[in-house]
Amino acid sequence: MASFCNPARSGRSIGSWTSILAKALKHARITVPAVVAILACPIAARAAADDGYKLSVGDVVSFDFIDDALPAEQLTVASDSAVNIPLIGSFEVGGLTVPDALKHIRKAFIDREFFNDPHIALAVVSFRPIFVLGDVKAPGSFPYQPALTVEQAVALAGGQSTGGATAEDRVVTRARLRGTLDESVVQIAKEAVAAARIKAQLANNDKISELDLPPKIRGLMNANLLATLLPTEQRILETDQHALTTRRKQLLAGIDEVNIALANIEQLSDIQKTVIASSQGDLERVRALNKKGIVTLTDLSNAEREATTQQSHLLEIYNQASTVRRELSQLQRDLDDATQTWTHTALTELQAHNSEIERLVSVRESTEEQILLLSTLAAEQTRTNNTIAFTYQIRRKQNGQIATKVATLDDPIVAGDTILVSINRLDNALDLASRLDAPVAAPPPVQVGPSQ
C-alpha cells in the first residue's frame, strides 16, 4: 500500500507521468469496435469528453496509488452508484466526473488522516455499453467511446438494414441474447458462491450457508445450480482452513519449544551463578592461605583462572538466552502475520468478487432490456411501402426514468444509451418531422430504392 507522502511535494516528474501512462495502457482493454470509435473522433475531443463524462452504474474505473509498486485495481460502479476504494470502503461516485470523483476521494483520504498528500489516479477503463437495435445488420451491444454519434453507433452495428429485420433475424438475435442471459446467471452464481465461501472463512465457519450469499442475487440461483457449485467451494473452504490451522499449530508448537528452552537456560543460569559463588569462595580461601604461606602463587593463579572461567560461562548462557528470546519474538510475529495476511487476502478477494457481481448484474439487466425491446419491435407490422426512410430514436435512463427521443445521425450519445433504428414509410417519416417542428428545408430521408 502507498506510503505517507511529503506535504511539501507539489510537482511530479516526467518519469512519474510516464509510469502512470504505462499502467493505464497495461490495464486497458481495447476491442476492434472501440478502435473504430476512437479513430472516428480527434484525441483532443476525446480528452474533453472524458473530463465531462459523469460516472454511472456499470462503468469500470481504474484506481491506483501512484507511489506504490502494486497494479491498479479495477472497480465497478455498483447499483448504489458507489465503488469500493481501498482503505476507505464504499464511496459514491455516480453522477460525478472523473476529476471531481478524484478530488473527493483525495479529500476523503486526507480527512480520515490516512495520507497527508495522497498521490492517486482514477480513470475510466470501460464505459457502460451502448445498444443498437432495430433495422441494422448486426444489432446488439457495443463498447462505448466518448464523442460517439448516432451515425457512428449505427456503423458499429453494420449499418442500416434496408430490408428490415426478418422474423428469422429476430429469432437468432433473441436466442443469442438468451444465451448471454443464461451465461450471466451462471457467472453470477459462481462469483456469489465464491464470495459466500470467503464470508464463511472470515466468520470462522466450517460450512457455507445460503445466508452467506449476497442478498440481491439469491433469487437468481436455483437449487440445482447451487448444488453444483457449493461442493467445490466447500472443499476450498476446508482446504484453506486446514492450511491455516496447520500453520498456526506449527508456530504454536515452535513457540512452546522455545519457551521450554528459555526456561532451561534460565535454570542453567541459576546453577552457573551458584558455581560462580562457590569458585569465588574457593578463591578467597586460597588467597588467605597464600598470605600465610601455606599455598603457592601457582595455586592462587589457578583459583583466579577458575573463577574467571565460570564468569565467562555465565556470559555465554546470557548470550544463548538472548538468541532464544529473538527466536521466540520471530515466531510470535510469524503467528500474527499468518492470521493478518490470511485476513487481508480474504478481504481483497471478497471485494473483487462483489465488484464482479455488480458488473455481471448490470450486463444481465441490459440484456433483459434488449430482449424486451426486440419483442416490441417484433410486434410491429411489416413495412410494405416501396419508398422507405430511416428514423432513429435514443432511449436513455434519466433520474430513474426511461426517456425516448427522436434523433438525427449527428446527435451525440452517452454510455448506456439504446439506439433504435427503424424503417418508416416516407409519409410517416415526414409527418413525424412536422410534429417535431422540423425546418422546412429538412435533410431528405435516406433513399434506398424499392424493397425486395
Tab-separated table of C-alpha atoms in Angstrom:
chain	number	residue	atom	x	y	z
A	1	MET	CA	0.000	0.000	0.000
A	2	ALA	CA	1.186	3.549	-0.627
A	3	SER	CA	3.473	5.244	1.880
A	4	PHE	CA	2.745	8.598	3.545
A	5	CYS	CA	3.574	11.429	1.166
A	6	ASN	CA	5.654	14.531	1.853
A	7	PRO	CA	3.296	17.532	2.268
A	8	ALA	CA	5.891	19.789	0.673
A	9	ARG	CA	5.900	17.776	-2.542
A	10	SER	CA	3.838	19.653	-5.122
A	11	GLY	CA	5.196	18.617	-8.526
A	12	ARG	CA	5.574	15.417	-10.463
A	13	SER	CA	8.396	14.432	-12.804
A	14	ILE	CA	8.004	13.366	-16.418
A	15	GLY	CA	9.067	9.864	-15.382
A	16	SER	CA	6.208	9.735	-12.887
A	17	TRP	CA	3.634	10.627	-15.551
A	18	THR	CA	5.244	8.089	-17.893
A	19	SER	CA	4.719	5.447	-15.217
A	20	ILE	CA	1.047	6.405	-14.931
A	21	LEU	CA	0.595	6.140	-18.711
A	22	ALA	CA	2.322	2.736	-18.751
A	23	LYS	CA	-0.057	1.441	-16.075
A	24	ALA	CA	-3.082	2.784	-17.963
A	25	LEU	CA	-2.016	1.062	-21.181
A	26	LYS	CA	-1.218	-2.159	-19.339
A	27	HIS	CA	-4.673	-2.449	-17.841
A	28	ALA	CA	-6.741	-1.079	-20.768
A	29	ARG	CA	-8.831	-3.475	-22.839
A	30	ILE	CA	-9.272	-2.208	-26.415
A	31	THR	CA	-11.650	-4.004	-28.776
A	32	VAL	CA	-11.946	-3.599	-32.555
A	33	PRO	CA	-15.232	-1.619	-32.366
A	34	ALA	CA	-13.613	0.595	-29.728
A	35	VAL	CA	-10.667	1.315	-32.058
A	36	VAL	CA	-13.101	2.248	-34.825
A	37	ALA	CA	-14.905	4.638	-32.485
A	38	ILE	CA	-11.647	6.160	-31.241
A	39	LEU	CA	-10.427	6.813	-34.782
A	40	ALA	CA	-13.731	8.498	-35.594
A	41	CYS	CA	-13.024	11.454	-33.265
A	42	PRO	CA	-9.956	13.645	-32.543
A	43	ILE	CA	-7.821	12.972	-29.487
A	44	ALA	CA	-8.493	16.422	-28.072
A	45	ALA	CA	-12.258	15.903	-28.281
A	46	ARG	CA	-11.883	12.527	-26.567
A	47	ALA	CA	-9.942	14.075	-23.674
A	48	ALA	CA	-12.582	16.752	-23.245
A	49	ALA	CA	-15.333	14.118	-23.257
A	50	ASP	CA	-13.527	12.115	-20.571
A	51	ASP	CA	-13.317	15.197	-18.355
A	52	GLY	CA	-17.026	15.931	-18.783
A	53	TYR	CA	-18.294	12.351	-18.603
A	54	LYS	CA	-20.300	11.548	-15.476
A	55	LEU	CA	-19.804	8.124	-13.947
A	56	SER	CA	-22.796	5.839	-13.585
A	57	VAL	CA	-23.793	2.281	-12.700
A	58	GLY	CA	-21.900	-0.330	-14.729
A	59	ASP	CA	-18.848	1.798	-15.527
A	60	VAL	CA	-15.489	0.245	-14.631
A	61	VAL	CA	-12.784	2.563	-13.308
A	62	SER	CA	-9.105	2.007	-12.581
A	63	PHE	CA	-7.907	3.221	-9.157
A	64	ASP	CA	-4.192	3.348	-8.349
A	65	PHE	CA	-1.808	4.566	-5.668
A	66	ILE	CA	0.862	6.086	-7.898
A	67	ASP	CA	3.682	5.820	-5.359
A	68	ASP	CA	3.489	2.045	-4.821
A	69	ALA	CA	4.537	-0.897	-6.983
A	70	LEU	CA	1.158	-2.658	-6.904
A	71	PRO	CA	-1.014	-2.818	-10.038
A	72	ALA	CA	-4.072	-0.608	-10.339
A	73	GLU	CA	-7.394	-2.005	-9.109
A	74	GLN	CA	-10.403	-2.156	-11.422
A	75	LEU	CA	-13.609	-1.155	-9.642
A	76	THR	CA	-17.162	-1.380	-10.955
A	77	VAL	CA	-19.697	1.325	-10.125
A	78	ALA	CA	-22.326	-0.674	-8.230
A	79	SER	CA	-26.092	-0.284	-8.263
A	80	ASP	CA	-25.825	2.181	-5.349
A	81	SER	CA	-23.531	4.376	-7.533
A	82	ALA	CA	-20.538	3.546	-5.302
A	83	VAL	CA	-17.175	1.819	-5.718
A	84	ASN	CA	-15.092	0.095	-3.055
A	85	ILE	CA	-11.998	2.275	-2.568
A	86	PRO	CA	-9.068	0.606	-0.714
A	87	LEU	CA	-8.855	1.746	2.944
A	88	ILE	CA	-11.992	3.906	2.556
A	89	GLY	CA	-14.573	1.291	1.502
A	90	SER	CA	-17.823	2.164	-0.270
A	91	PHE	CA	-17.578	5.607	-1.889
A	92	GLU	CA	-20.324	7.163	-4.051
A	93	VAL	CA	-19.085	8.413	-7.429
A	94	GLY	CA	-22.270	8.179	-9.515
A	95	GLY	CA	-23.066	11.479	-11.205
A	96	LEU	CA	-19.504	12.808	-10.767
A	97	THR	CA	-16.934	13.438	-13.467
A	98	VAL	CA	-13.602	11.642	-13.125
A	99	PRO	CA	-11.747	14.807	-11.957
A	100	ASP	CA	-14.493	15.567	-9.403
A	101	ALA	CA	-14.531	11.959	-8.142
A	102	LEU	CA	-10.727	12.005	-7.841
A	103	LYS	CA	-10.877	15.261	-5.882
A	104	HIS	CA	-13.499	13.887	-3.444
A	105	ILE	CA	-11.583	10.617	-2.951
A	106	ARG	CA	-8.373	12.504	-2.290
A	107	LYS	CA	-10.137	14.721	0.255
A	108	ALA	CA	-11.543	11.620	1.981
A	109	PHE	CA	-8.026	10.184	2.407
A	110	ILE	CA	-6.836	13.474	3.913
A	111	ASP	CA	-9.899	13.977	6.153
A	112	ARG	CA	-9.587	10.453	7.548
A	113	GLU	CA	-5.854	11.073	8.162
A	114	PHE	CA	-4.687	8.165	6.002
A	115	PHE	CA	-2.337	10.397	3.978
A	116	ASN	CA	-1.091	13.979	4.071
A	117	ASP	CA	-0.779	14.328	0.301
A	118	PRO	CA	-2.112	11.213	-1.443
A	119	HIS	CA	-0.886	10.618	-4.983
A	120	ILE	CA	-3.703	8.664	-6.610
A	121	ALA	CA	-5.027	8.139	-10.119
A	122	LEU	CA	-8.549	7.423	-11.386
A	123	ALA	CA	-9.530	6.649	-14.965
A	124	VAL	CA	-12.401	5.037	-16.818
A	125	VAL	CA	-11.387	1.569	-18.042
A	126	SER	CA	-14.650	0.695	-19.740
A	127	PHE	CA	-17.951	2.502	-20.075
A	128	ARG	CA	-21.431	1.076	-19.945
A	129	PRO	CA	-22.115	-0.386	-23.389
A	130	ILE	CA	-24.477	1.130	-25.908
A	131	PHE	CA	-27.157	-0.912	-27.669
A	132	VAL	CA	-28.143	-0.588	-31.319
A	133	LEU	CA	-31.347	-2.394	-32.203
A	134	GLY	CA	-33.912	-2.498	-34.973
A	135	ASP	CA	-33.226	-2.294	-38.686
A	136	VAL	CA	-29.441	-2.709	-38.611
A	137	LYS	CA	-27.310	-5.536	-39.928
A	138	ALA	CA	-25.776	-6.612	-36.596
A	139	PRO	CA	-27.952	-5.472	-33.661
A	140	GLY	CA	-26.515	-5.869	-30.185
A	141	SER	CA	-24.336	-4.170	-27.572
A	142	PHE	CA	-21.099	-2.336	-28.345
A	143	PRO	CA	-18.375	-0.730	-26.216
A	144	TYR	CA	-18.998	2.969	-25.706
A	145	GLN	CA	-16.338	5.540	-26.536
A	146	PRO	CA	-16.597	9.268	-25.804
A	147	ALA	CA	-17.879	11.548	-28.604
A	148	LEU	CA	-19.815	8.786	-30.369
A	149	THR	CA	-22.708	9.928	-32.524
A	150	VAL	CA	-25.793	8.075	-33.692
A	151	GLU	CA	-24.222	7.641	-37.122
A	152	GLN	CA	-21.068	6.057	-35.671
A	153	ALA	CA	-23.103	3.774	-33.415
A	154	VAL	CA	-25.137	2.558	-36.382
A	155	ALA	CA	-21.855	1.939	-38.238
A	156	LEU	CA	-20.682	-0.258	-35.354
A	157	ALA	CA	-23.841	-2.315	-35.868
A	158	GLY	CA	-23.004	-2.860	-39.549
A	159	GLY	CA	-25.118	-0.025	-40.898
A	160	GLN	CA	-28.816	0.157	-41.730
A	161	SER	CA	-30.592	-2.938	-42.954
A	162	THR	CA	-32.635	-1.801	-45.934
A	163	GLY	CA	-34.819	-4.862	-45.972
A	164	GLY	CA	-35.689	-4.646	-42.302
A	165	ALA	CA	-35.044	-7.311	-39.752
A	166	THR	CA	-36.758	-10.542	-40.676
A	167	ALA	CA	-38.518	-12.802	-38.237
A	168	GLU	CA	-35.597	-15.219	-38.576
A	169	ASP	CA	-33.114	-12.465	-37.713
A	170	ARG	CA	-35.057	-11.604	-34.596
A	171	VAL	CA	-35.234	-15.240	-33.531
A	172	VAL	CA	-31.461	-15.622	-33.926
A	173	THR	CA	-30.778	-12.387	-32.061
A	174	ARG	CA	-33.207	-13.301	-29.290
A	175	ALA	CA	-31.569	-16.746	-28.964
A	176	ARG	CA	-28.147	-15.120	-28.713
A	177	LEU	CA	-29.352	-12.726	-26.051
A	178	ARG	CA	-30.977	-15.591	-24.166
A	179	GLY	CA	-27.632	-17.397	-24.237
A	180	THR	CA	-25.897	-14.292	-22.871
A	181	LEU	CA	-28.568	-14.049	-20.169
A	182	ASP	CA	-28.150	-17.687	-19.132
A	183	GLU	CA	-24.374	-17.365	-19.125
A	184	SER	CA	-24.564	-14.284	-16.911
A	185	VAL	CA	-26.674	-16.209	-14.397
A	186	VAL	CA	-24.028	-18.942	-14.189
A	187	GLN	CA	-21.217	-16.413	-13.851
A	188	ILE	CA	-23.095	-14.503	-11.166
A	189	ALA	CA	-23.699	-17.759	-9.297
A	190	LYS	CA	-20.007	-18.684	-9.428
A	191	GLU	CA	-18.943	-15.285	-8.101
A	192	ALA	CA	-21.662	-15.337	-5.431
A	193	VAL	CA	-20.731	-18.800	-4.113
A	194	ALA	CA	-17.049	-17.806	-4.022
A	195	ALA	CA	-17.991	-14.659	-2.061
A	196	ALA	CA	-20.099	-16.784	0.312
A	197	ARG	CA	-17.119	-19.073	0.902
A	198	ILE	CA	-14.895	-16.127	1.839
A	199	LYS	CA	-17.571	-14.746	4.186
A	200	ALA	CA	-17.694	-18.142	5.909
A	201	GLN	CA	-13.892	-18.095	6.201
A	202	LEU	CA	-13.872	-14.654	7.801
A	203	ALA	CA	-16.564	-15.783	10.259
A	204	ASN	CA	-14.556	-18.960	11.085
A	205	ASN	CA	-17.472	-21.122	9.963
A	206	ASP	CA	-16.827	-24.690	8.797
A	207	LYS	CA	-19.788	-24.719	6.378
A	208	ILE	CA	-21.002	-22.363	3.669
A	209	SER	CA	-24.564	-21.225	4.330
A	210	GLU	CA	-27.036	-19.803	1.832
A	211	LEU	CA	-27.222	-16.820	4.178
A	212	ASP	CA	-23.631	-16.030	3.168
A	213	LEU	CA	-24.789	-15.383	-0.413
A	214	PRO	CA	-25.207	-11.703	-1.411
A	215	PRO	CA	-28.897	-10.897	-0.757
A	216	LYS	CA	-29.514	-9.158	-4.111
A	217	ILE	CA	-28.738	-12.286	-6.187
A	218	ARG	CA	-30.279	-15.065	-4.101
A	219	GLY	CA	-33.376	-15.106	-6.275
A	220	LEU	CA	-31.289	-15.708	-9.414
A	221	MET	CA	-29.852	-19.014	-8.212
A	222	ASN	CA	-31.892	-22.189	-8.488
A	223	ALA	CA	-31.342	-25.205	-6.273
A	224	ASN	CA	-29.657	-27.298	-8.984
A	225	LEU	CA	-27.094	-24.608	-9.788
A	226	LEU	CA	-26.375	-24.089	-6.114
A	227	ALA	CA	-25.986	-27.835	-5.543
A	228	THR	CA	-23.476	-27.969	-8.417
A	229	LEU	CA	-21.266	-25.102	-7.249
A	230	LEU	CA	-21.355	-25.416	-3.459
A	231	PRO	CA	-19.404	-28.714	-3.035
A	232	THR	CA	-16.311	-27.356	-4.785
A	233	GLU	CA	-16.317	-24.133	-2.791
A	234	GLN	CA	-16.873	-26.160	0.389
A	235	ARG	CA	-13.734	-28.194	-0.351
A	236	ILE	CA	-11.772	-24.998	-0.981
A	237	LEU	CA	-13.027	-23.635	2.343
A	238	GLU	CA	-11.968	-26.773	4.195
A	239	THR	CA	-8.561	-26.833	2.492
A	240	ASP	CA	-7.863	-23.173	3.311
A	241	GLN	CA	-8.954	-23.543	6.910
A	242	HIS	CA	-6.889	-26.732	7.308
A	243	ALA	CA	-3.815	-24.964	5.896
A	244	LEU	CA	-4.254	-22.005	8.244
A	245	THR	CA	-4.922	-24.254	11.252
A	246	THR	CA	-1.867	-26.401	10.460
A	247	ARG	CA	0.356	-23.348	10.098
A	248	ARG	CA	-0.865	-21.910	13.402
A	249	LYS	CA	-0.323	-25.240	15.156
A	250	GLN	CA	3.230	-25.436	13.838
A	251	LEU	CA	4.017	-21.934	15.013
A	252	LEU	CA	2.411	-22.507	18.421
A	253	ALA	CA	4.372	-25.751	18.826
A	254	GLY	CA	7.565	-23.898	17.952
A	255	ILE	CA	6.735	-21.192	20.487
A	256	ASP	CA	6.158	-23.830	23.181
A	257	GLU	CA	9.507	-25.481	22.421
A	258	VAL	CA	11.338	-22.156	22.535
A	259	ASN	CA	9.666	-21.288	25.852
A	260	ILE	CA	10.834	-24.615	27.293
A	261	ALA	CA	14.362	-23.977	26.001
A	262	LEU	CA	14.287	-20.496	27.526
A	263	ALA	CA	13.179	-21.917	30.875
A	264	ASN	CA	16.033	-24.461	30.779
A	265	ILE	CA	18.523	-21.685	30.002
A	266	GLU	CA	17.255	-19.640	32.956
A	267	GLN	CA	17.633	-22.704	35.183
A	268	LEU	CA	21.170	-23.245	33.863
A	269	SER	CA	21.880	-19.578	34.573
A	270	ASP	CA	20.841	-20.045	38.226
A	271	ILE	CA	23.080	-23.111	38.549
A	272	GLN	CA	26.006	-21.252	36.992
A	273	LYS	CA	25.551	-18.406	39.466
A	274	THR	CA	25.874	-20.961	42.296
A	275	VAL	CA	29.040	-22.352	40.717
A	276	ILE	CA	30.468	-18.837	40.432
A	277	ALA	CA	29.701	-18.161	44.076
A	278	SER	CA	31.443	-21.408	45.065
A	279	SER	CA	34.523	-20.662	42.925
A	280	GLN	CA	34.660	-17.148	44.382
A	281	GLY	CA	34.638	-18.635	47.894
A	282	ASP	CA	37.455	-21.021	46.955
A	283	LEU	CA	39.451	-18.084	45.593
A	284	GLU	CA	39.104	-16.161	48.824
A	285	ARG	CA	40.289	-19.178	50.880
A	286	VAL	CA	43.293	-19.687	48.578
A	287	ARG	CA	44.225	-16.053	48.938
A	288	ALA	CA	44.089	-16.327	52.707
A	289	LEU	CA	46.234	-19.461	52.673
A	290	ASN	CA	48.685	-17.802	50.265
A	291	LYS	CA	49.164	-14.936	52.695
A	292	LYS	CA	50.030	-17.481	55.383
A	293	GLY	CA	52.481	-19.195	53.005
A	294	ILE	CA	50.524	-22.428	53.005
A	295	VAL	CA	49.787	-22.424	49.206
A	296	THR	CA	51.895	-21.232	46.331
A	297	LEU	CA	51.255	-18.438	43.845
A	298	THR	CA	50.502	-21.117	41.248
A	299	ASP	CA	47.621	-22.380	43.336
A	300	LEU	CA	46.339	-18.804	43.654
A	301	SER	CA	46.567	-18.268	39.882
A	302	ASN	CA	44.657	-21.479	39.218
A	303	ALA	CA	41.893	-20.396	41.617
A	304	GLU	CA	41.620	-16.982	39.960
A	305	ARG	CA	41.544	-18.606	36.482
A	306	GLU	CA	38.729	-20.931	37.580
A	307	ALA	CA	36.654	-18.026	38.921
A	308	THR	CA	37.118	-16.122	35.649
A	309	THR	CA	36.174	-19.192	33.580
A	310	GLN	CA	32.940	-19.610	35.482
A	311	GLN	CA	32.094	-15.942	34.899
A	312	SER	CA	32.682	-16.444	31.153
A	313	HIS	CA	30.334	-19.440	31.149
A	314	LEU	CA	27.607	-17.254	32.669
A	315	LEU	CA	28.048	-14.663	29.893
A	316	GLU	CA	27.728	-17.396	27.284
A	317	ILE	CA	24.484	-18.532	28.911
A	318	TYR	CA	23.192	-14.934	28.776
A	319	ASN	CA	24.043	-14.714	25.035
A	320	GLN	CA	22.253	-18.004	24.409
A	321	ALA	CA	19.195	-16.719	26.268
A	322	SER	CA	19.197	-13.549	24.131
A	323	THR	CA	19.283	-15.627	20.913
A	324	VAL	CA	16.401	-17.808	22.093
A	325	ARG	CA	14.323	-14.740	23.007
A	326	ARG	CA	14.845	-13.325	19.499
A	327	GLU	CA	13.716	-16.630	18.034
A	328	LEU	CA	10.636	-16.528	20.255
A	329	SER	CA	9.799	-12.984	19.101
A	330	GLN	CA	10.145	-14.029	15.450
A	331	LEU	CA	7.807	-16.990	15.924
A	332	GLN	CA	5.228	-14.759	17.592
A	333	ARG	CA	5.453	-12.268	14.698
A	334	ASP	CA	5.046	-15.119	12.215
A	335	LEU	CA	1.940	-16.252	14.094
A	336	ASP	CA	0.422	-12.770	13.955
A	337	ASP	CA	1.372	-12.329	10.289
A	338	ALA	CA	-0.178	-15.680	9.351
A	339	THR	CA	-3.566	-14.532	10.630
A	340	GLN	CA	-3.336	-10.943	9.363
A	341	THR	CA	-2.106	-11.914	5.887
A	342	TRP	CA	-4.842	-14.513	5.546
A	343	THR	CA	-7.490	-11.996	6.612
A	344	HIS	CA	-6.185	-9.297	4.240
A	345	THR	CA	-6.118	-11.740	1.327
A	346	ALA	CA	-9.667	-12.905	2.087
A	347	LEU	CA	-10.991	-9.324	2.249
A	348	THR	CA	-9.274	-8.428	-1.044
A	349	GLU	CA	-10.777	-11.472	-2.792
A	350	LEU	CA	-14.217	-10.712	-1.360
A	351	GLN	CA	-14.053	-7.166	-2.706
A	352	ALA	CA	-13.072	-8.473	-6.155
A	353	HIS	CA	-15.953	-10.983	-6.227
A	354	ASN	CA	-18.506	-8.350	-5.144
A	355	SER	CA	-17.244	-5.959	-7.815
A	356	GLU	CA	-17.574	-8.648	-10.497
A	357	ILE	CA	-21.097	-9.478	-9.295
A	358	GLU	CA	-22.123	-5.842	-9.741
A	359	ARG	CA	-20.726	-5.821	-13.292
A	360	LEU	CA	-22.489	-9.067	-14.222
A	361	VAL	CA	-25.797	-7.885	-12.766
A	362	SER	CA	-25.521	-4.738	-14.903
A	363	VAL	CA	-24.895	-6.901	-18.002
A	364	ARG	CA	-27.899	-9.059	-17.139
A	365	GLU	CA	-30.215	-6.071	-16.752
A	366	SER	CA	-29.038	-4.620	-20.066
A	367	THR	CA	-29.595	-7.967	-21.824
A	368	GLU	CA	-33.107	-8.248	-20.405
A	369	GLU	CA	-33.881	-4.764	-21.723
A	370	GLN	CA	-32.620	-5.759	-25.181
A	371	ILE	CA	-34.878	-8.829	-25.202
A	372	LEU	CA	-37.850	-6.682	-24.226
A	373	LEU	CA	-37.112	-4.171	-26.985
A	374	LEU	CA	-36.768	-6.955	-29.554
A	375	SER	CA	-40.169	-8.281	-28.546
A	376	THR	CA	-41.630	-4.800	-29.052
A	377	LEU	CA	-40.036	-4.476	-32.474
A	378	ALA	CA	-41.304	-7.928	-33.500
A	379	ALA	CA	-44.866	-6.824	-32.784
A	380	GLU	CA	-44.727	-4.010	-35.338
A	381	GLN	CA	-46.370	-4.520	-38.715
A	382	THR	CA	-44.247	-5.443	-41.734
A	383	ARG	CA	-43.299	-2.395	-43.738
A	384	THR	CA	-44.667	-2.557	-47.272
A	385	ASN	CA	-44.042	0.885	-48.753
A	386	ASN	CA	-41.558	0.709	-51.646
A	387	THR	CA	-40.070	4.126	-50.777
A	388	ILE	CA	-38.524	3.986	-47.296
A	389	ALA	CA	-36.772	6.286	-44.853
A	390	PHE	CA	-34.859	5.549	-41.686
A	391	THR	CA	-35.747	7.102	-38.362
A	392	TYR	CA	-33.681	6.971	-35.218
A	393	GLN	CA	-34.618	7.066	-31.571
A	394	ILE	CA	-32.471	7.270	-28.444
A	395	ARG	CA	-33.698	5.604	-25.270
A	396	ARG	CA	-31.891	6.991	-22.216
A	397	LYS	CA	-32.308	6.414	-18.500
A	398	GLN	CA	-32.526	9.736	-16.634
A	399	ASN	CA	-33.291	10.084	-12.932
A	400	GLY	CA	-34.545	6.520	-12.802
A	401	GLN	CA	-36.931	7.011	-15.760
A	402	ILE	CA	-36.585	5.866	-19.385
A	403	ALA	CA	-36.853	8.771	-21.826
A	404	THR	CA	-37.172	8.314	-25.592
A	405	LYS	CA	-36.465	10.994	-28.175
A	406	VAL	CA	-36.238	11.160	-31.960
A	407	ALA	CA	-32.632	11.717	-33.063
A	408	THR	CA	-30.580	12.610	-36.121
A	409	LEU	CA	-27.374	10.937	-37.277
A	410	ASP	CA	-25.291	13.792	-35.832
A	411	ASP	CA	-26.761	13.614	-32.338
A	412	PRO	CA	-24.240	12.596	-29.646
A	413	ILE	CA	-24.929	9.563	-27.480
A	414	VAL	CA	-23.803	8.664	-23.968
A	415	ALA	CA	-22.872	5.397	-22.320
A	416	GLY	CA	-25.850	3.152	-21.671
A	417	ASP	CA	-27.974	4.620	-24.482
A	418	THR	CA	-30.099	2.393	-26.692
A	419	ILE	CA	-30.415	3.455	-30.340
A	420	LEU	CA	-33.486	2.189	-32.174
A	421	VAL	CA	-33.262	2.195	-35.964
A	422	SER	CA	-36.476	1.672	-37.879
A	423	ILE	CA	-37.711	1.851	-41.464
A	424	ASN	CA	-40.813	4.003	-41.900
A	425	ARG	CA	-42.955	4.829	-44.859
A	426	LEU	CA	-41.991	8.143	-46.332
A	427	ASP	CA	-45.275	9.864	-45.474
A	428	ASN	CA	-44.991	8.720	-41.833
A	429	ALA	CA	-41.420	10.000	-41.620
A	430	LEU	CA	-42.373	13.441	-42.937
A	431	ASP	CA	-45.367	13.586	-40.630
A	432	LEU	CA	-43.112	12.789	-37.695
A	433	ALA	CA	-40.687	15.543	-38.712
A	434	SER	CA	-43.510	18.086	-38.878
A	435	ARG	CA	-44.681	17.154	-35.403
A	436	LEU	CA	-41.168	17.857	-34.118
A	437	ASP	CA	-41.248	21.374	-35.694
A	438	ALA	CA	-38.514	20.404	-38.106
A	439	PRO	CA	-37.376	23.213	-40.515
A	440	VAL	CA	-38.931	23.285	-43.967
A	441	ALA	CA	-35.612	22.511	-45.649
A	442	ALA	CA	-35.083	19.376	-43.593
A	443	PRO	CA	-32.467	16.916	-44.884
A	444	PRO	CA	-34.103	14.364	-47.182
A	445	PRO	CA	-34.528	10.809	-45.898
A	446	VAL	CA	-32.135	8.121	-46.977
A	447	GLN	CA	-33.474	6.683	-50.265
A	448	VAL	CA	-32.616	3.063	-50.855
A	449	GLY	CA	-34.901	2.230	-53.772
A	450	PRO	CA	-37.629	-0.404	-53.983
A	451	SER	CA	-37.513	-3.103	-51.329
A	452	GLN	CA	-37.407	-6.706	-52.394
